Coordinates of C-alpha atoms in Angstrom, one line a residue:
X1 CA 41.6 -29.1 -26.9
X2 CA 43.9 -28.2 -29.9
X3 CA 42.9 -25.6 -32.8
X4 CA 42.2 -26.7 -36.3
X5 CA 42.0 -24.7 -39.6
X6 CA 38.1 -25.6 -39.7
X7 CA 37.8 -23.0 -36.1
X8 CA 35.7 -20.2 -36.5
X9 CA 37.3 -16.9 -35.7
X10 CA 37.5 -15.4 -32.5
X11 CA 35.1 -12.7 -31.6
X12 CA 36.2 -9.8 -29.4
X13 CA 33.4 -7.1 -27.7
X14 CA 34.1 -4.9 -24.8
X15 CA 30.6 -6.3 -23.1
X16 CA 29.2 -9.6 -23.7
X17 CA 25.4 -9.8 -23.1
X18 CA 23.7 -13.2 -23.1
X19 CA 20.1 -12.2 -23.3
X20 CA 17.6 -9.5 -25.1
X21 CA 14.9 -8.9 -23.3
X22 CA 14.1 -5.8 -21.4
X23 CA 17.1 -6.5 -18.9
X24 CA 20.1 -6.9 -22.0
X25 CA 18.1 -4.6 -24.0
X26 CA 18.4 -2.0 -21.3
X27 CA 22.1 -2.4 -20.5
X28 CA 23.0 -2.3 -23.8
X29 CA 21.6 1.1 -24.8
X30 CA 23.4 2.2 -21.9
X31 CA 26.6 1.0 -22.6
X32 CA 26.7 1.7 -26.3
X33 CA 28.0 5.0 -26.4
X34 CA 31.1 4.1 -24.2
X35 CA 31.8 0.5 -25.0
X36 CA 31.4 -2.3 -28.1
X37 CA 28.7 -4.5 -27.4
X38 CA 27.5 -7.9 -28.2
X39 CA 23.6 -9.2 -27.4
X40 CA 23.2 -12.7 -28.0
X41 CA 19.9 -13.8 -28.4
X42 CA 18.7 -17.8 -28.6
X43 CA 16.0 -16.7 -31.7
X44 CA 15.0 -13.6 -32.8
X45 CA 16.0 -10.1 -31.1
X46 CA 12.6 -9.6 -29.7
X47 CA 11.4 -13.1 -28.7
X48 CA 11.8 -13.1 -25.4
X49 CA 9.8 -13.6 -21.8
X50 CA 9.6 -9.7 -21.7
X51 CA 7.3 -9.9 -24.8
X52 CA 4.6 -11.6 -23.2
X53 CA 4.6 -9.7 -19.8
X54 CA 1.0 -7.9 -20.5
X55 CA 0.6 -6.6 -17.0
X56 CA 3.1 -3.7 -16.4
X57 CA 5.9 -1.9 -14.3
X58 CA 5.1 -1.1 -11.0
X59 CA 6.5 2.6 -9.9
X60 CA 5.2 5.4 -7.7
X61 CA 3.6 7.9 -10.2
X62 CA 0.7 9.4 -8.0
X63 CA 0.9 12.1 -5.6
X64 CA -1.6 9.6 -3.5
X65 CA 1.0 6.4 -3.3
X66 CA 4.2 6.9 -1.5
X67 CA 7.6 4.9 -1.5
X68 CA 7.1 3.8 2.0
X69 CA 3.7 2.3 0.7
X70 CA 5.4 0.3 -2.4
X71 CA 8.3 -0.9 -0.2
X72 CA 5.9 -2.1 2.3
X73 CA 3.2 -3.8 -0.2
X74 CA 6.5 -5.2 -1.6
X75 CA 7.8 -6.7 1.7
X76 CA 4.1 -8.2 2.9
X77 CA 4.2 -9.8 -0.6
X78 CA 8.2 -11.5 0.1
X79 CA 6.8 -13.2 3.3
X80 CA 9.9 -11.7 5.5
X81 CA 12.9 -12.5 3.0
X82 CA 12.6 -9.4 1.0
X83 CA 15.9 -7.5 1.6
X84 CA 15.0 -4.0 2.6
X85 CA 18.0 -2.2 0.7
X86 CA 17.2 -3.9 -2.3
X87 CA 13.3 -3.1 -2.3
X88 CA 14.1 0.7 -1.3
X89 CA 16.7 1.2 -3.9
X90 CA 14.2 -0.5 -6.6
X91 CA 11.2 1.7 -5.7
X92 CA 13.1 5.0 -5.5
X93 CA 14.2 4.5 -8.5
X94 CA 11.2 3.0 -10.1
X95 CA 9.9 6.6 -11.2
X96 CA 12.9 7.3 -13.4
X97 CA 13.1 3.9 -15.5
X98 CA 9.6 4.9 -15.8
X99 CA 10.6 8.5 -17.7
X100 CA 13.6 6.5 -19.4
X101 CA 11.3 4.3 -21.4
X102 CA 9.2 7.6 -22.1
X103 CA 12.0 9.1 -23.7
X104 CA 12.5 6.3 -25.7
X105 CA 9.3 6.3 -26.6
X106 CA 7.3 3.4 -25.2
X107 CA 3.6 3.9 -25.5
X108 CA 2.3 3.9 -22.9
X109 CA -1.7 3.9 -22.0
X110 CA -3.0 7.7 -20.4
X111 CA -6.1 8.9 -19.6
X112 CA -7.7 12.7 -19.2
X113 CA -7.3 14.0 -15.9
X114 CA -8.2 17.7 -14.9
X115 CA -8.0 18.6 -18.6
X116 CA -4.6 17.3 -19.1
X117 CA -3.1 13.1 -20.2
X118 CA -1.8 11.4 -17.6
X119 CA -0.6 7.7 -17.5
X120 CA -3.4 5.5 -16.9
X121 CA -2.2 3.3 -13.7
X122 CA -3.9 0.2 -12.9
X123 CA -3.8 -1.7 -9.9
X124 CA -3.0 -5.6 -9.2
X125 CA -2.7 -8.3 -6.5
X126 CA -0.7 -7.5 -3.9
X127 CA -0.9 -3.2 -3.9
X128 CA -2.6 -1.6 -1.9
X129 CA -2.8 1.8 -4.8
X130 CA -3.3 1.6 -8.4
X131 CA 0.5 2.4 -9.3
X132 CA 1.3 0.3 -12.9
X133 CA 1.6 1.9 -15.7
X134 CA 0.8 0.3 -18.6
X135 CA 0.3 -0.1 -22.5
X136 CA -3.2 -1.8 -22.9
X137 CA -2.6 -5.4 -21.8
X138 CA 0.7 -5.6 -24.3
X139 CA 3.3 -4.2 -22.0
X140 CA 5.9 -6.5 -22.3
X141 CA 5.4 -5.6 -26.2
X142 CA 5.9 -2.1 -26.4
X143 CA 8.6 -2.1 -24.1
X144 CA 10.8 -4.4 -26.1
X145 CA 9.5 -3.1 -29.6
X146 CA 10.8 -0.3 -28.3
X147 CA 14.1 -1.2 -26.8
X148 CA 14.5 -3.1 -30.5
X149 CA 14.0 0.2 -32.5
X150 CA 16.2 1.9 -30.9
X151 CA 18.9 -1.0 -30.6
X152 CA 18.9 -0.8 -34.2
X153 CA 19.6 2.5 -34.2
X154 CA 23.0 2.2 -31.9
X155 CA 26.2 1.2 -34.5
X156 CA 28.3 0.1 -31.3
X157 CA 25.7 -2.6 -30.9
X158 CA 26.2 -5.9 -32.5
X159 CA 23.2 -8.3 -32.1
X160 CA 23.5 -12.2 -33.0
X161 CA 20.4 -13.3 -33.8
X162 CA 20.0 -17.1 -32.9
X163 CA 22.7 -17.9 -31.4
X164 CA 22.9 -19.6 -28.0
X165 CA 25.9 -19.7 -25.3
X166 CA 26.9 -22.8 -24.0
X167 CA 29.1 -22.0 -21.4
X168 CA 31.1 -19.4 -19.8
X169 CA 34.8 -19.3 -20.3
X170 CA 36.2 -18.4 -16.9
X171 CA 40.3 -17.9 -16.8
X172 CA 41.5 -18.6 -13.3
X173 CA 45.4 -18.2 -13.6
X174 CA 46.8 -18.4 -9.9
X175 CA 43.5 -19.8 -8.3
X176 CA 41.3 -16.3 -9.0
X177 CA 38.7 -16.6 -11.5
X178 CA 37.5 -14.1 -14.1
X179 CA 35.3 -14.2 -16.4
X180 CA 36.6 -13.5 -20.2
X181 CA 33.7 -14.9 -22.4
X182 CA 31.4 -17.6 -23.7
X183 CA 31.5 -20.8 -25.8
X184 CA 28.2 -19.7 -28.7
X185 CA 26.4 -21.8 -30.6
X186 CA 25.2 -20.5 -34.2
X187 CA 21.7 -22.2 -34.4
X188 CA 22.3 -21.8 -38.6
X189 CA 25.5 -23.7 -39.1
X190 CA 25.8 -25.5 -35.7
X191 CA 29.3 -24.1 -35.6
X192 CA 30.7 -23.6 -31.7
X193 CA 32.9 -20.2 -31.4
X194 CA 34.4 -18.3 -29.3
X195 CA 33.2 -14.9 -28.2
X196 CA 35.5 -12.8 -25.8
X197 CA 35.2 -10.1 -23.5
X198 CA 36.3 -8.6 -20.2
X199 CA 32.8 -8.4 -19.5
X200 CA 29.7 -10.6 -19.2
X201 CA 26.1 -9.6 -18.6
X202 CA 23.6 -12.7 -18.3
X203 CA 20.1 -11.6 -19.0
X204 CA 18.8 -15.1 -19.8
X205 CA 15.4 -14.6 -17.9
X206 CA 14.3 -17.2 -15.5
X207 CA 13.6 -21.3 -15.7
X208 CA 9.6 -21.9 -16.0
X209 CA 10.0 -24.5 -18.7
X210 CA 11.5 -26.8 -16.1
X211 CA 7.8 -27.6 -15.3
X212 CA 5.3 -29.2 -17.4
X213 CA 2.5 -26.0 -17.7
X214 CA 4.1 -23.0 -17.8
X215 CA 3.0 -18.9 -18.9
X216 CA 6.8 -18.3 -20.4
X217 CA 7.5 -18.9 -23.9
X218 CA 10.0 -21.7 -24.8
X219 CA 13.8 -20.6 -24.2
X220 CA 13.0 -19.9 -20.3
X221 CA 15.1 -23.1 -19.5
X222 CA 17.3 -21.5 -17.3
X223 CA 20.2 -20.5 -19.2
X224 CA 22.0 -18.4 -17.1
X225 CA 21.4 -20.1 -13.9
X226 CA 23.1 -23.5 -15.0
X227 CA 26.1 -21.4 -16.4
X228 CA 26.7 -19.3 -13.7
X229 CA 26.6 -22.4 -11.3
X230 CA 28.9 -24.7 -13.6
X231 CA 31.6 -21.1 -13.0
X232 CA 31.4 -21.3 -9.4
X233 CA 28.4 -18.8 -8.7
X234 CA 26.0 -19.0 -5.4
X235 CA 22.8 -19.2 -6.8
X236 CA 19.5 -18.3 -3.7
X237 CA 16.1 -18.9 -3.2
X238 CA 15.3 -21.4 -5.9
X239 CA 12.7 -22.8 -4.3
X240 CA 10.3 -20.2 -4.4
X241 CA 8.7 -20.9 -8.2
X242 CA 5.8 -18.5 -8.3
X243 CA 3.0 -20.1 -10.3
X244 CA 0.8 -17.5 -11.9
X245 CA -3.0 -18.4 -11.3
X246 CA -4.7 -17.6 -14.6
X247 CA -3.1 -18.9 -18.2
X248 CA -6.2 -20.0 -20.4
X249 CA -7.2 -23.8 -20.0
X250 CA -7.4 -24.8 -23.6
X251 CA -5.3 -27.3 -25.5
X252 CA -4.5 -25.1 -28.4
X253 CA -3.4 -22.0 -25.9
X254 CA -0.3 -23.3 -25.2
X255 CA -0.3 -21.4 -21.7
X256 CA -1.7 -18.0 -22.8
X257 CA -1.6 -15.8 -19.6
X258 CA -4.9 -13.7 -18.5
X259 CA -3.0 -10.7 -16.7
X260 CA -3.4 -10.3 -13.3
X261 CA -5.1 -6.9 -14.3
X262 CA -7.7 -8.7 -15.5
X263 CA -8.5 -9.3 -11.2
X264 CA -7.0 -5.8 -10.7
X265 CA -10.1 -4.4 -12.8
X266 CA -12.4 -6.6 -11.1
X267 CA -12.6 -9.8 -12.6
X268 CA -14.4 -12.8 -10.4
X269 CA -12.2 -16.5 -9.8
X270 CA -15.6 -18.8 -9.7
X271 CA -16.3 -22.5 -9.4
X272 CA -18.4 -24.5 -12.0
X273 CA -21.5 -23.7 -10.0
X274 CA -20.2 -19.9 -10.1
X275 CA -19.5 -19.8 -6.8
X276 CA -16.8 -17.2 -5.8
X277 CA -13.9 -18.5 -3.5
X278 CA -11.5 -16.5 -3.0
X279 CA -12.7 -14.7 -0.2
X280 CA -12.8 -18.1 2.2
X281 CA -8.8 -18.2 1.7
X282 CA -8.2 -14.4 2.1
X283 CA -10.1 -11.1 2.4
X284 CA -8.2 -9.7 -0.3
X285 CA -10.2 -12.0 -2.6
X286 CA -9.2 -11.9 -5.8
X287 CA -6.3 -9.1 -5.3
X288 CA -4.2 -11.5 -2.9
X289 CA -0.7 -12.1 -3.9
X290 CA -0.3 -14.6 -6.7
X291 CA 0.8 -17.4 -4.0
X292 CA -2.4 -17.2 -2.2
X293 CA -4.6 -17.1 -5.4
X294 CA -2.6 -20.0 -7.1
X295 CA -2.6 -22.2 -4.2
X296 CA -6.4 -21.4 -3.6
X297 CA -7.3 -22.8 -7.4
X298 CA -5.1 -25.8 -6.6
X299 CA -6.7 -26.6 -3.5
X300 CA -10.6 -26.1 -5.0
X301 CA -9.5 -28.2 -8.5
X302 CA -8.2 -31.3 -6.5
X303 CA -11.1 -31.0 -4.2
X304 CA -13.7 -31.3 -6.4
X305 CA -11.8 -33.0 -8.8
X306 CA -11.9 -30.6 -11.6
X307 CA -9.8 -29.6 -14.6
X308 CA -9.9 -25.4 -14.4
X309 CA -11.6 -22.7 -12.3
X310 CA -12.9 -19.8 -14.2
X311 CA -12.3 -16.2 -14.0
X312 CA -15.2 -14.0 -15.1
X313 CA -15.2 -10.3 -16.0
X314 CA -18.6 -10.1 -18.2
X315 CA -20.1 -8.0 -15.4
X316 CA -18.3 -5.3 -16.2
X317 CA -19.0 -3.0 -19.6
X318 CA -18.0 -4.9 -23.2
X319 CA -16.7 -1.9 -24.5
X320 CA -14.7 -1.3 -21.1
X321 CA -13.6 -4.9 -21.6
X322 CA -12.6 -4.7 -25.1
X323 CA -10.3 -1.1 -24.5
X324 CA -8.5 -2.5 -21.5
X325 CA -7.6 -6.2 -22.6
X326 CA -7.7 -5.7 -26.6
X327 CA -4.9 -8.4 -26.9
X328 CA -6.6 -11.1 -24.4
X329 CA -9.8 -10.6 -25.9
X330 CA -8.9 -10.7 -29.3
X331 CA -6.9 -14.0 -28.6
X332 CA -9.5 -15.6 -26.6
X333 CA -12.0 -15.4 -29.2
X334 CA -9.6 -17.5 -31.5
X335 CA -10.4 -19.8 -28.9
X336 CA -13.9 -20.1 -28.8
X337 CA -13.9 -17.6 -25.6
X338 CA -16.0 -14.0 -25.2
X339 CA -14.5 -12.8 -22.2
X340 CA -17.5 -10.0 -22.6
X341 CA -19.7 -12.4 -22.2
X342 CA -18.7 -15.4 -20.4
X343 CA -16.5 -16.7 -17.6
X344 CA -12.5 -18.0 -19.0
X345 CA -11.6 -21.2 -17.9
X346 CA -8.0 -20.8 -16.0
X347 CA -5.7 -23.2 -14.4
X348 CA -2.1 -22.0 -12.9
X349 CA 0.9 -22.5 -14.4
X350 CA 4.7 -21.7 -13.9
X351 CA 5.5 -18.2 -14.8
X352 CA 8.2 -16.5 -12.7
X353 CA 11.7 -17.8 -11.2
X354 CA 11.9 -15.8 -8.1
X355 CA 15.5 -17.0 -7.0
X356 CA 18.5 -16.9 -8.7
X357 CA 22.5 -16.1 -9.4
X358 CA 23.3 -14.2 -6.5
X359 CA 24.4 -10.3 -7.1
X360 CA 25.2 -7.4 -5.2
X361 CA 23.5 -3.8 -5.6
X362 CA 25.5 -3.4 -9.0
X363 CA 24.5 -6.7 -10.4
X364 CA 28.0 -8.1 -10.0
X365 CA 28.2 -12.1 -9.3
X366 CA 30.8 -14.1 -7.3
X367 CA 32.9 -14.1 -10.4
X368 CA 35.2 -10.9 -11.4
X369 CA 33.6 -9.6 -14.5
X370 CA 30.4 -11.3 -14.5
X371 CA 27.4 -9.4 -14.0
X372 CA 23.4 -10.7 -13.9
X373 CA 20.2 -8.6 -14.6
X374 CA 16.5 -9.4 -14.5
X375 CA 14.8 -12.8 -13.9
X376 CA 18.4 -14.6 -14.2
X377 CA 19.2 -12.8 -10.9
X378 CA 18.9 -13.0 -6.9
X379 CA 18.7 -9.3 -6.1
X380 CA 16.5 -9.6 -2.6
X381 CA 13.6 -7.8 -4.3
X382 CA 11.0 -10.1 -4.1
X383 CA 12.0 -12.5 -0.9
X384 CA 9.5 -15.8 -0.9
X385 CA 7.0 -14.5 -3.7
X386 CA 7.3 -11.7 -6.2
X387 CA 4.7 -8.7 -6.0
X388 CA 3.0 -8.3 -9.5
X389 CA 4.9 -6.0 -12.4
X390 CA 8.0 -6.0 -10.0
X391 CA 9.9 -7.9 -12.1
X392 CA 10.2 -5.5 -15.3
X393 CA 11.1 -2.5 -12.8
X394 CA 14.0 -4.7 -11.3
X395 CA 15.1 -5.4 -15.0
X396 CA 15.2 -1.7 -15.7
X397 CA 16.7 -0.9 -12.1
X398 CA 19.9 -3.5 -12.3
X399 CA 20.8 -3.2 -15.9
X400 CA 21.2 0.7 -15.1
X401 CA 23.0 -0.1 -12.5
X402 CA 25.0 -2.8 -14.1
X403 CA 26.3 -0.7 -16.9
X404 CA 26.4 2.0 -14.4
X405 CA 29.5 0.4 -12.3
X406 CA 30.8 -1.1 -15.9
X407 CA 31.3 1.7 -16.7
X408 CA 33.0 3.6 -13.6
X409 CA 35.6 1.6 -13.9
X410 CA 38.5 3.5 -14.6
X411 CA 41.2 1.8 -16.6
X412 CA 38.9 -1.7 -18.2
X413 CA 40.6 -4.8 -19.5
X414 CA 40.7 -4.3 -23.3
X415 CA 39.3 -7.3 -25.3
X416 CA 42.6 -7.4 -27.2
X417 CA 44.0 -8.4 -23.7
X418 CA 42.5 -11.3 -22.8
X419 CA 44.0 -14.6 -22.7
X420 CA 43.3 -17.1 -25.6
X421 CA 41.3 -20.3 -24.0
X422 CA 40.7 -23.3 -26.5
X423 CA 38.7 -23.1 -28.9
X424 CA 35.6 -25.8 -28.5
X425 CA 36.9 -29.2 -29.6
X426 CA 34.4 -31.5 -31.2
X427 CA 37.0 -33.9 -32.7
X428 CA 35.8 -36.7 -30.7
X429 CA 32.5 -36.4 -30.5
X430 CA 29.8 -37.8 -33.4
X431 CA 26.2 -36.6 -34.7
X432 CA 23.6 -38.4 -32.7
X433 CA 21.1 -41.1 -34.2
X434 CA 18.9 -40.9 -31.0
X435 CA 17.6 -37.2 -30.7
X436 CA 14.5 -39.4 -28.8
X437 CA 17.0 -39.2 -26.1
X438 CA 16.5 -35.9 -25.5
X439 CA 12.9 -35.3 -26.3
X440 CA 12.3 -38.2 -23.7
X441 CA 14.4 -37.2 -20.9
X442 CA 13.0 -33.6 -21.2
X443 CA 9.2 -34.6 -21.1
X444 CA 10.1 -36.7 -17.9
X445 CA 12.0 -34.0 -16.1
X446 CA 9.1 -31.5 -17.0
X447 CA 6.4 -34.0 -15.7
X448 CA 7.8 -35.7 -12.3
X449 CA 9.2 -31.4 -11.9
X450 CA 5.1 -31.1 -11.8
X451 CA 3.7 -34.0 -10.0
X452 CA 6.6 -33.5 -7.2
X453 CA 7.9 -30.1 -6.7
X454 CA 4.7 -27.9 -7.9
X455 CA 2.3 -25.7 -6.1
X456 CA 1.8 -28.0 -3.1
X457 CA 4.9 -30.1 -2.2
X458 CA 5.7 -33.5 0.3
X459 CA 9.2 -34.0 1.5
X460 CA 9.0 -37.8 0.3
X461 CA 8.3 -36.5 -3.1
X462 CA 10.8 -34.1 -3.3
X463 CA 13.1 -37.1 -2.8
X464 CA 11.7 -39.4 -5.2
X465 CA 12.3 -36.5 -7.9
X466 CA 16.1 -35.5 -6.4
X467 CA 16.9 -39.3 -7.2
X468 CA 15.4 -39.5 -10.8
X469 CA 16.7 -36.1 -11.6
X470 CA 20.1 -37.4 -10.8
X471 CA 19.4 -40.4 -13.1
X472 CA 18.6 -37.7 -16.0
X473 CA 21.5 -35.9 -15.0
X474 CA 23.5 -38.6 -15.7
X475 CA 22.0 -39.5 -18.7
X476 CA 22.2 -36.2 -20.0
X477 CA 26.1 -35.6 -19.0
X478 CA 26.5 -39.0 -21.2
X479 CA 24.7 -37.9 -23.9
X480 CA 26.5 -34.4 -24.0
X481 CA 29.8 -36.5 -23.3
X482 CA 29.5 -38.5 -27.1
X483 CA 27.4 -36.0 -29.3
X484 CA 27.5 -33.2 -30.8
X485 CA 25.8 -30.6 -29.1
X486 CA 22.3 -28.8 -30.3
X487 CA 19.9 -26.6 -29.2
X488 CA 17.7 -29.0 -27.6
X489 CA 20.6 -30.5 -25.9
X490 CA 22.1 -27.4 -24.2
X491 CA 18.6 -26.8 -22.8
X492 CA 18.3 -29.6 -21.0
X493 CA 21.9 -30.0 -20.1
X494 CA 20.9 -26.3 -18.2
X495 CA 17.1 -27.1 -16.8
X496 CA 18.2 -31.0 -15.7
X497 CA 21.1 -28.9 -13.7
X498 CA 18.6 -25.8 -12.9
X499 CA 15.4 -29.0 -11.4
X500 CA 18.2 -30.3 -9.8
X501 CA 19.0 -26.9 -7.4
X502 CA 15.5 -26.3 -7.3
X503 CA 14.7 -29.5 -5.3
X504 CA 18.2 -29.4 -3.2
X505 CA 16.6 -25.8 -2.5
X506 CA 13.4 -26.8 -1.6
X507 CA 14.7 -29.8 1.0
X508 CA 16.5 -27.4 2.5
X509 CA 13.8 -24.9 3.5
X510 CA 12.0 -26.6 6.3
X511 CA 9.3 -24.7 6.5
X512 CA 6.2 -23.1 4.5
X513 CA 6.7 -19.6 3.2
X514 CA 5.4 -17.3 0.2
X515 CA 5.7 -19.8 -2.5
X516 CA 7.2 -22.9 -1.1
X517 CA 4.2 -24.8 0.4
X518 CA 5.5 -27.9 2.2
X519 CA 2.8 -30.1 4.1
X520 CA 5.3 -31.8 6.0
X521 CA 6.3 -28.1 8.0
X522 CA 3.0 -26.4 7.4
X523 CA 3.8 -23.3 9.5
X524 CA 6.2 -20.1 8.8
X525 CA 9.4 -20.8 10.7
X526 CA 10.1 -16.6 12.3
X527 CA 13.2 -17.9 12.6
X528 CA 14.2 -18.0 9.3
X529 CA 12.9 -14.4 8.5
X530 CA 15.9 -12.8 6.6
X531 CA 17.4 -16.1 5.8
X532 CA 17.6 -17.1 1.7
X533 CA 18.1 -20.7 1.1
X534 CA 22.1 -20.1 -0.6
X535 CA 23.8 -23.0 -2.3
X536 CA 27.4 -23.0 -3.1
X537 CA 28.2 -25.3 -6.4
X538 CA 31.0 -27.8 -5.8
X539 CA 34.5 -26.5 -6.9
X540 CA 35.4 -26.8 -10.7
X541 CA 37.2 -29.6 -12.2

């Protein structure tokens, strides 16, 4: 690659951080007062998987939950591949994240108790105590409204609004690799730049648009995953896809989630007939963990050969129905739906990337200087299936803890130090006249992703999708080889690379657990207990 006057300048930050949910968000309010930082974001600052989270954050607030109770809901729910350390540092410190967004002012819902407010806490599938705290059913909202506000409010903070990374740049004078950057694409102009720093936090959120039905919004197309790989990072447990069991069957929805709280306060998962279910797959009934629950509605819709179950929570009060969900009631009636009144119809869809880069207790990676937070991120917290309203409190817990050890170290690379890597060379590359291309390839990688690595899964048809998805990988790798590179184009460079771990991941866990359901080894192997599924990427060329 070779410089020419038309190169954009060169960007230098202390901290790089490719994300802004509640996991960048997070480490870059703690990083600001020490260290210049930069938050990319693919649109707007706030748009983001953590916006649409409506449950909560799980944390021990009462005096009648415990620690020991939370760490051992949170191990029944990871199927024996939780790893303790992880889960007991996460809880203990769940209670202070909790305070930390207080401070900050996240509005949280209370309730009069003994004459004084208290947080309201409410209980979902999986706990055995009513320990998350929440803001209405619009958690996710307040938490990164809030994180926003006070970004904006931090001068050390530089946000680029719509602009994606495309790679990592990764210097590896003498055979040892560091990270010193990222490739960024401005969605305005198109323009590739380079962005330096000693640094790198990826807090890209998980990879749910690999499938075709899906609760996340649309840049979950695993981002961060595919990077980190293509840099030489292990990546663990990618087979476990938890499906969440409730997003609204309706056309127009577009996968609009019904909070698990919406179970935790009672709510009924009934056939057409209104029969109740649940209880003939587990006595939890409705509060099982999400695995059970989802794979429960996929076995009763493919037995009877219907589109949607329906989950019904009319018995209880309007008005109590109306102060608890105001935002899913309010939205379901722009879809013909009185939740007060009648049952919702509800399918499952894919909502929450359980595996991921691999990090250690300070969210550091395999490569020096590269850090990952939040859904992005294997941390051993949630093992074979993720315990409801975990996953904010990880984001909180590892971005503190990421900016923690960023910033005990005692004499950091300076930005002005770093080596100058090529600029991004596009000389011999053209615009494309085929965008169908990519539209195509995506809507085929989404489907066969559905019909042969979902819920319920068959070794032969985990093969059948490894050897198209290494047809589309080659397809795309030609495609990104000749054309200039856009938005759509990155994504599914990163999910054709991201479907393509999942399956390797899922062939190579020969047995059913948590969320990998395999008919072909139908039983829990105890044998693997404590083992993730780890794959190494090939060396770099």
């Amino acid at each position: 690659m070779t410089a020419t006057q038309m190169d954009p300048p060169v960007e230098r930050f202390d901290v790089l951080i490719i994300g802004s949910g509640a996991s960048g968000l997070t480490a870059a309010l703690h990083l600001a007062p020490f260290r210049r930082v930069a938050v990319l974001s693919k649109g707007p600052v706030d748009e983001g998987s953590t916006r649409y989270a409506q449950g909560g954050i799980s944390a021990v607030l009462d005096k009648a939950d415990s620690f020991d109770a939370h760490v051992a809901d949170t191990l029944d729910a990871g199927a024996g591949l939780c790893e303790i350390d992880a889960v007991r540092r996460t809880v203990a410190a769940g209670p202070e994240a909790i305070q930390w967004l207080l401070g900050l002012g996240v509005p949280f819902t209370r309730e009069a108790h003994e004459g004084r407010s208290r947080l309201h806490l409410t209980r979902e599938g999986g706990h055995s105590a009513r320990r998350v705290a929440h803001a209405a059913d619009a958690t996710g909202q307040a938490i990164e409204d809030t994180l926003v506000h006070t970004l904006r409010e931090r001068p050390r903070i530089d946000v680029f609004e719509r602009h994606m990374a495309v790679d990592l740049i990764v210097h590896r004078a003498g055979g040892s690799p560091r990270v010193i950057g990222a490739y960024v694409q401005d969605g305005k102009t198109r323009q590739v730049q380079t962005v330096l720093a000693p640094v790198v936090i990826l807090a890209t959120g998980g990879a749910s648009k690999v499938y075709l039905y899906s609760s996340n919004p649309d840049g979950a197309t695993g981002d961060g995953i595919a990077m980190a790989w293509r840099a030489g990072c292990r990546v663990a447990n990618m087979e476990f896809m938890q499906f969440h069991p409730t997003c609204l069957f309706h056309p127009k929805a577009k996968s609009f989630l019904i909070s698990e709280a919406v179970r935790g306060e009672g709510g009924h998962l009934l056939l057409p007939g209104g029969e109740r279910f649940m209880e003939r797959f587990d006595r939890r009934a409705e509060l099982a963990p999400r695995d059970i629950v989802a794979r429960a509605i996929d076995h009763e819709m493919k037995r009877l050969g219907i589109d949607c179950v329906y989950l019904d929570i009319s018995h209880r009060p309007p008005e109590f129905v109306r102060e608890h969900f105001p935002t899913i009631h309010q939205r379901c009636l722009q879809y013909g739906f009185d939740m007060t009144a009648e049952p919702l119809p509800v399918v499952p869809a894919a909502h929450y990337t359980c595996g991921g880069v691999m990090v250690n207790r300070h969210g550091q990676t395999d490569i020096p200087g590269l850090y990952a937070a939040g859904e992005v991120s294997y941390t051993g917290l949630h093992g074979a299936n993720r315990m409801a309203s975990n996953s904010l409190l990880e984001c909180l817990v590892y971005a503190r803890a990421a900016a923690d050890h960023i910033l005990s170290v005692a004499d950091p690379l300076r930005p002005e130090s770093l080596p100058q890597p090529p600029n991004w060379d596009e000389s011999r590359v053209t615009d494309s006249d085929e965008e169908v291309v990519v539209s195509h390839d995506w809507d085929e990688l989404r489907r066969l992703m559905w019909d042969y690595v979902g819920i319920v899964r068959r070794r032969d048809r985990l093969l059948r999708a490894q050897r198209r998805i290494g047809v589309l990988m080659d397809e795309v790798h030609e495609y990104y080889s000749h054309y200039r590179i856009t938005p759509d184009l990155i994504e599914l460079r990163n999910l054709v690379l991201v479907a393509d771990i999942i399956v390797n991941s899922a062939l190579e866990r020969r047995e059913s657990r948590g969320l990998h359901y395999i008919r072909d080894y139908p039983e829990r192997n105890p044998a693997l207990d404590g083992q993730p599924t780890v794959l190494t990427p090939p060396p770099p060329t």
